[in-house]
Amino acid sequence: MGDLAVGARSGQDGPEERRPAEPVPPAAEDAVPAESDSGAPGLAGSGSGPSGTGSGDSGDDTAQDLDEPNHQPRKQRSFWKELPLLIGIALVLALLIKTFLVQAFSIPSDSMQHTLEQGDRVLVDKLTPWFGSEPERGEVVVFHDPADWLAGEPTVEPNPAQRVLGWIGLMPSANEKDLIKRVIGVGGDTVECNGTGPLKVNGQALNEPYVYAGNTPCSVDDQGGQFKVTVPKGKIWVMGDHRQNSLDSRYHQEDKNQGFVPVDNVVGRAIVVAWPPTRWDTLPIPDTFDQNLSAAAPGALGLVGAVPLVLWRRRRAVGRTTAPITVGNSGVPGSGTAG
C-alpha cells in the first residue's frame, strides 16, 4: 500500500522512489533524443514526449505567427470599389464588339417591309468584311449613305446618353446616316426590270416571296422603275423589299454613282432581328439566289457547246486537203474565215 501511494505522488515536489531501470528496447536506443535543455533539435515530427516538448512548441510558434499582422488574411475589396473597374471593362469590350464583331441598328422606315418593320433592331455582322468578304446577292446589308440618299429625311436628335450608348454599341446609333436594303446585283451582273416584272439578274427571273404583299417586283414609272443596268466592279445594286415604297438604287441613277453603292460603304450584313422579342428571326439568303446567276454562265455554256462543232470542222478540213499544212496555207483551219 505504501509503495502505491508513493508512486501516485510522482508529480509532486519531494523525493520519489525510483524503480530499477528497465532494459531499453533496441529501437529506442537508436532513436534520436528529444530536444534537450541546451536547445538541440529533437526528433523531427515527434508528437508528445515525457518532456512535453517537440511539436507542441512548433504549434505554439505557428499560432504566434498567425497572430502577427503580416499573416492576417487579405480583406476582399468592397463591391462599390470594384464597380467602376467592372464598368470600364464592360465598356471597352462593348466598343471592341461594336467595332470588329457585331453592331445593332434600328430600322427607321418601311422600305424593307415585311422582312423588316419600322422600329426593329437588327444585328449586323461586321467581322467577315475584315477578312475580305464582299456582299453577295440576296443579303440584307447596312451601308453608309453613298450620295445623299437621305437628304431631306427627318432625323431624331439623340440625347447625351443615347449618343454615348450608341457610340460604344450598347444601343443603335441615332446619328449615323446608314441605310438597309437587299443586294440584288454584284459587280458584273446585269439587272433589269420590264413592266411589272419579274426582276431579272443576268437574264434569269427571280422568284421573290419576300416582296411586300400587294407589290409587284418591278414598278411601272418613268423615274427609274424600268431599267437595265450592268453593275460595275466594286459596286452593288440594292433594292428594298417594299418595292413601291423604297427609294433605292433605281431612283438614284442620276447621282455620282449612278445608283450603285460602293462596296467600301457597306458596314456589314444584317443577320438577325434581335428586337422586339416577338419579331426575333434570322435573315438568310432567299432560295431564289441559289440558282446559277453568274454573268459568265451563258458564255461558258456557249464555249462548251462550241467545242464539238470546232472539232468536227477541223476533221473535215484535214480530210479534204492533200497539201501539207504550212504557214499561210488556206487549208489551215480558221486561217481565213471568221467562222
XYZ file of C-alpha atoms in Angstrom, residues 124-246:
123
model
C -25.095 43.366 -88.254
C -22.083 41.124 -88.829
C -19.008 43.355 -89.118
C -16.404 40.603 -88.736
C -16.423 38.901 -92.140
C -15.671 42.115 -94.123
C -12.388 42.351 -92.179
C -11.372 39.078 -93.846
C -12.154 40.305 -97.360
C -15.733 39.050 -97.628
C -17.881 41.112 -100.019
C -21.685 41.405 -100.229
C -23.495 38.615 -102.052
C -26.784 38.573 -103.927
C -29.768 38.229 -101.624
C -28.086 39.556 -98.472
C -29.670 42.339 -96.445
C -26.889 44.853 -95.850
C -26.386 48.096 -93.956
C -24.366 50.733 -95.794
C -23.332 54.351 -95.352
C -25.286 56.871 -97.423
C -23.390 56.825 -100.756
C -24.605 60.093 -102.300
C -27.057 61.981 -100.045
C -29.859 59.462 -100.443
C -31.162 60.597 -97.053
C -31.171 64.286 -97.926
C -34.349 65.859 -96.569
C -35.196 62.864 -94.397
C -36.119 63.801 -90.803
C -33.569 62.800 -88.200
C -34.095 62.388 -84.474
C -31.730 64.385 -82.283
C -30.343 61.986 -79.662
C -29.798 62.988 -76.047
C -26.299 62.749 -74.496
C -26.957 59.305 -73.003
C -28.102 57.955 -76.383
C -25.019 59.411 -78.043
C -22.680 57.675 -75.589
C -24.520 54.334 -75.675
C -24.760 54.472 -79.450
C -21.056 55.267 -79.769
C -19.998 52.254 -77.708
C -22.587 49.995 -79.371
C -24.908 49.300 -76.437
C -27.802 50.736 -78.432
C -28.389 51.591 -82.112
C -26.649 54.708 -83.282
C -29.055 57.597 -83.700
C -26.872 59.986 -85.692
C -25.198 57.807 -88.330
C -26.660 58.145 -91.825
C -26.982 54.497 -92.756
C -29.445 52.621 -94.953
C -30.524 48.992 -95.148
C -31.527 47.250 -98.410
C -31.283 43.893 -100.155
C -28.414 43.190 -102.560
C -29.802 42.296 -105.993
C -26.712 42.536 -108.199
C -22.950 42.493 -107.656
C -20.067 43.509 -109.898
C -20.528 42.230 -113.455
C -24.260 41.451 -113.113
C -26.921 42.800 -115.451
C -30.131 43.675 -113.603
C -33.331 44.625 -115.401
C -36.991 45.387 -114.841
C -39.597 45.371 -117.606
C -43.240 46.119 -116.891
C -44.313 44.756 -113.515
C -41.645 42.069 -113.530
C -40.280 39.662 -112.746
C -36.946 41.179 -111.775
C -34.125 39.568 -113.780
C -30.452 39.072 -112.998
C -28.265 38.093 -115.962
C -31.395 37.154 -117.873
C -32.798 34.840 -115.203
C -36.049 35.690 -113.418
C -36.120 35.847 -109.637
C -38.881 34.331 -107.540
C -39.262 36.891 -104.737
C -41.649 35.799 -101.969
C -40.087 38.421 -99.666
C -41.563 41.295 -101.708
C -44.230 43.224 -99.778
C -47.688 41.750 -100.239
C -49.588 43.631 -102.965
C -46.405 44.995 -104.593
C -45.104 43.969 -107.988
C -41.405 43.056 -108.330
C -40.919 45.979 -110.734
C -42.510 49.416 -110.578
C -44.124 50.880 -113.671
C -42.995 54.521 -113.680
C -40.651 56.821 -115.564
C -38.500 57.818 -112.593
C -36.370 54.669 -112.549
C -38.718 51.727 -112.063
C -37.998 50.474 -115.596
C -34.266 49.889 -116.116
C -31.476 47.684 -117.378
C -28.073 48.240 -115.782
C -24.732 46.468 -115.568
C -23.133 46.653 -112.145
C -19.504 47.881 -112.201
C -16.805 46.042 -110.283
C -16.592 47.150 -106.669
C -20.261 48.228 -106.603
C -23.627 46.645 -105.750
C -27.219 47.271 -106.848
C -29.691 47.364 -103.945
C -33.482 47.395 -103.699
C -35.996 47.455 -100.857
C -38.470 44.607 -100.323
C -41.318 47.161 -100.239
C -40.816 47.848 -103.944
C -43.347 50.652 -104.293
C -42.107 52.405 -101.138
C -38.334 52.291 -101.399
